[in-house]
Short mmCIF file of C-alpha atoms and ligand atoms in Angstrom, two decimals:
data_model
loop_
_atom_site.label_atom_id
_atom_site.label_comp_id
_atom_site.label_asym_id
_atom_site.label_seq_id
_atom_site.Cartn_x
_atom_site.Cartn_y
_atom_site.Cartn_z
CA MET A 29 0.00 0.00 0.00
CA ASN A 30 1.33 3.40 -0.93
CA CYS A 31 0.65 5.05 2.42
CA ILE A 32 3.33 7.34 3.81
CA PHE A 33 2.34 6.72 7.45
CA CYS A 34 2.33 2.92 6.97
CA LYS A 35 5.86 3.36 5.58
CA ILE A 36 6.81 5.29 8.73
CA ILE A 37 5.35 2.45 10.88
CA ASN A 38 7.33 -0.11 8.85
CA LYS A 39 10.49 2.06 9.19
CA GLU A 40 10.76 2.39 5.41
CA ILE A 41 10.70 6.16 5.98
CA PRO A 42 12.52 7.65 8.98
CA SER A 43 10.68 9.62 11.64
CA TYR A 44 11.39 11.20 14.99
CA THR A 45 9.43 8.66 17.01
CA VAL A 46 8.84 9.76 20.61
CA TYR A 47 6.53 6.93 21.73
CA GLU A 48 5.57 3.50 20.41
CA ASP A 49 3.57 0.53 21.64
CA GLU A 50 1.78 -2.41 20.00
CA LYS A 51 -1.11 -0.25 18.81
CA VAL A 52 0.20 3.26 18.06
CA LEU A 53 3.17 5.35 17.00
CA VAL A 54 3.80 8.97 18.02
CA PHE A 55 6.24 11.09 16.04
CA LEU A 56 7.14 14.70 15.29
CA ASP A 57 5.20 16.35 12.49
CA ALA A 58 7.69 17.07 9.68
CA ASN A 59 6.21 20.53 9.14
CA PRO A 60 5.27 21.60 12.68
CA ASP A 61 2.92 24.47 13.48
CA SER A 62 4.79 24.92 16.78
CA ASN A 63 7.64 23.29 18.72
CA GLY A 64 6.63 19.76 19.76
CA HIS A 65 3.79 19.32 17.23
CA LEU A 66 3.10 15.56 17.42
CA LEU A 67 1.07 13.07 15.42
CA ILE A 68 -0.46 9.93 16.98
CA ILE A 69 -1.29 7.20 14.48
CA PRO A 70 -2.75 3.69 14.80
CA LYS A 71 -0.41 0.95 13.58
CA LYS A 72 -3.19 -0.62 11.56
CA HIS A 73 -4.18 1.33 8.45
CA ILE A 74 -7.35 3.19 9.35
CA LEU A 75 -8.47 5.90 6.94
CA ASP A 76 -10.49 8.32 9.03
CA LEU A 77 -13.06 8.78 11.79
CA ASP A 78 -15.68 6.66 9.97
CA SER A 79 -13.43 3.59 10.00
CA MET A 80 -11.97 4.18 13.47
CA ASP A 81 -13.02 1.67 16.16
CA SER A 82 -13.78 2.64 19.75
CA GLU A 83 -11.05 0.48 21.31
CA THR A 84 -8.26 1.97 19.20
CA PHE A 85 -9.65 5.48 19.65
CA ALA A 86 -9.77 5.04 23.45
CA HIS A 87 -6.13 3.92 23.39
CA ILE A 88 -5.14 6.93 21.27
CA ILE A 89 -6.75 9.22 23.87
CA GLU A 90 -4.81 7.52 26.68
CA VAL A 91 -1.57 8.02 24.72
CA ALA A 92 -2.54 11.67 24.05
CA LYS A 93 -2.78 12.19 27.83
CA LYS A 94 0.71 10.71 28.29
CA MET A 95 2.09 12.91 25.51
CA LYS A 96 0.46 16.01 27.04
CA LYS A 97 2.34 15.32 30.29
CA LEU A 98 5.58 14.77 28.37
CA LEU A 99 5.16 18.07 26.49
CA GLU A 100 4.37 19.90 29.75
CA GLU A 101 7.39 18.43 31.53
CA ARG A 102 9.97 18.67 28.75
CA LEU A 103 8.87 21.66 26.66
CA ASN A 104 6.90 23.66 29.25
CA ILE A 105 3.91 24.04 26.95
CA ASP A 106 1.08 26.29 28.16
CA GLY A 107 -1.74 24.82 26.07
CA LEU A 108 -2.51 21.96 23.71
CA THR A 109 -5.00 21.55 20.85
CA LEU A 110 -6.05 18.16 19.48
CA ILE A 111 -7.10 18.06 15.82
CA GLN A 112 -8.12 15.18 13.57
CA ASN A 113 -8.86 16.02 9.94
CA ASN A 114 -11.25 14.14 7.62
CA GLY A 115 -12.20 14.35 3.95
CA TYR A 116 -11.18 17.42 1.98
CA VAL A 117 -8.99 18.78 4.81
CA GLN A 118 -7.19 15.45 5.44
CA GLU A 119 -3.93 15.48 3.51
CA VAL A 120 -2.54 12.08 4.63
CA LYS A 121 -5.14 9.33 4.26
CA HIS A 122 -4.15 7.37 7.37
CA PHE A 123 -5.91 8.43 10.60
CA HIS A 124 -3.78 10.78 12.69
CA LEU A 125 -4.40 12.92 15.73
CA HIS A 126 -2.49 16.21 15.82
CA LEU A 127 -1.23 17.44 19.19
CA LYS A 128 -0.39 21.11 18.73
CA PRO A 129 1.32 22.88 21.63
CA TYR A 130 0.80 26.54 22.48
CA TYR A 131 3.13 28.80 24.39
CA ILE A 132 2.27 32.03 26.19
CA LYS A 133 5.72 33.43 25.44
CA LYS A 134 6.55 33.61 21.72
CA GLN A 135 8.91 30.76 20.80
CA THR A 136 11.64 30.63 18.18
CA LYS A 137 11.15 27.58 15.97
CA LYS A 138 13.64 24.91 17.01
CA ASP A 139 14.73 22.23 14.55
CA LEU A 140 13.30 18.72 14.82
CA ASP A 141 16.65 17.28 16.06
CA GLU A 142 16.63 19.62 19.02
CA ILE A 143 12.97 18.96 19.91
CA TYR A 144 13.50 15.22 19.55
CA LYS A 145 16.43 15.33 22.01
CA LEU A 146 14.25 17.13 24.55
CA LEU A 147 11.43 14.59 24.20
CA SER A 148 13.48 11.39 24.20
P1 5GP B 28 -3.51 16.47 7.69
O1 5GP B 28 -3.82 17.72 6.95
O2 5GP B 28 -3.64 15.23 6.84
O3 5GP B 28 -4.23 16.38 8.99
O4 5GP B 28 -1.96 16.64 8.10
C1 5GP B 28 -0.96 15.77 7.71
C2 5GP B 28 0.27 16.15 8.52
O5 5GP B 28 1.27 15.18 8.29
C3 5GP B 28 0.87 17.51 8.15
O6 5GP B 28 0.93 18.33 9.32
C4 5GP B 28 2.25 17.18 7.60
O7 5GP B 28 3.24 18.11 7.98
C5 5GP B 28 2.54 15.81 8.19
N1 5GP B 28 3.34 14.95 7.33
C6 5GP B 28 3.14 14.66 6.03
N2 5GP B 28 4.07 13.81 5.57
C7 5GP B 28 4.89 13.54 6.62
C8 5GP B 28 6.05 12.71 6.76
O8 5GP B 28 6.53 12.04 5.85
N3 5GP B 28 6.62 12.69 8.00
C9 5GP B 28 6.14 13.41 9.06
N4 5GP B 28 6.79 13.31 10.21
N5 5GP B 28 5.04 14.18 8.94
C10 5GP B 28 4.43 14.26 7.74
ZN1 ZN B 29 -1.46 3.72 6.25
#
């Protein structure tokens, strides 16, 4: 299957993976909106919200809570927005939950290497 996120799961494409278990992978968005912008994806290929099952979704939420703590502890984020795009606004056709950090104080954009070091 020609899915870029399945290729990331299969390590055919490199990623800055910050968390992994049997069901999900969490990695840095390649084009982050802010420092620490993460994507949580299921390891099985699920297209979007319509094809998402409750068990996997519940697990993704548990992992999102863990990642929120990690971002608070390591990057001192002040806020976090969760976004999951479908249809016309979904660029990558493999379900992914965006975790977008917000900072009260304006941040300079750090490179992914630097953010990865802080989160791993
Ligand atoms: P969407 O609009 O589908 O919700 O967003 C897809 C996101 O995936 C975008 O924020 C984009 O920067 C990110 N993305 C696309 N291709 C890659 C990739 O190969 N690696 C990583 N780490 N992120 C990607
Ligand atoms: Zn996929």
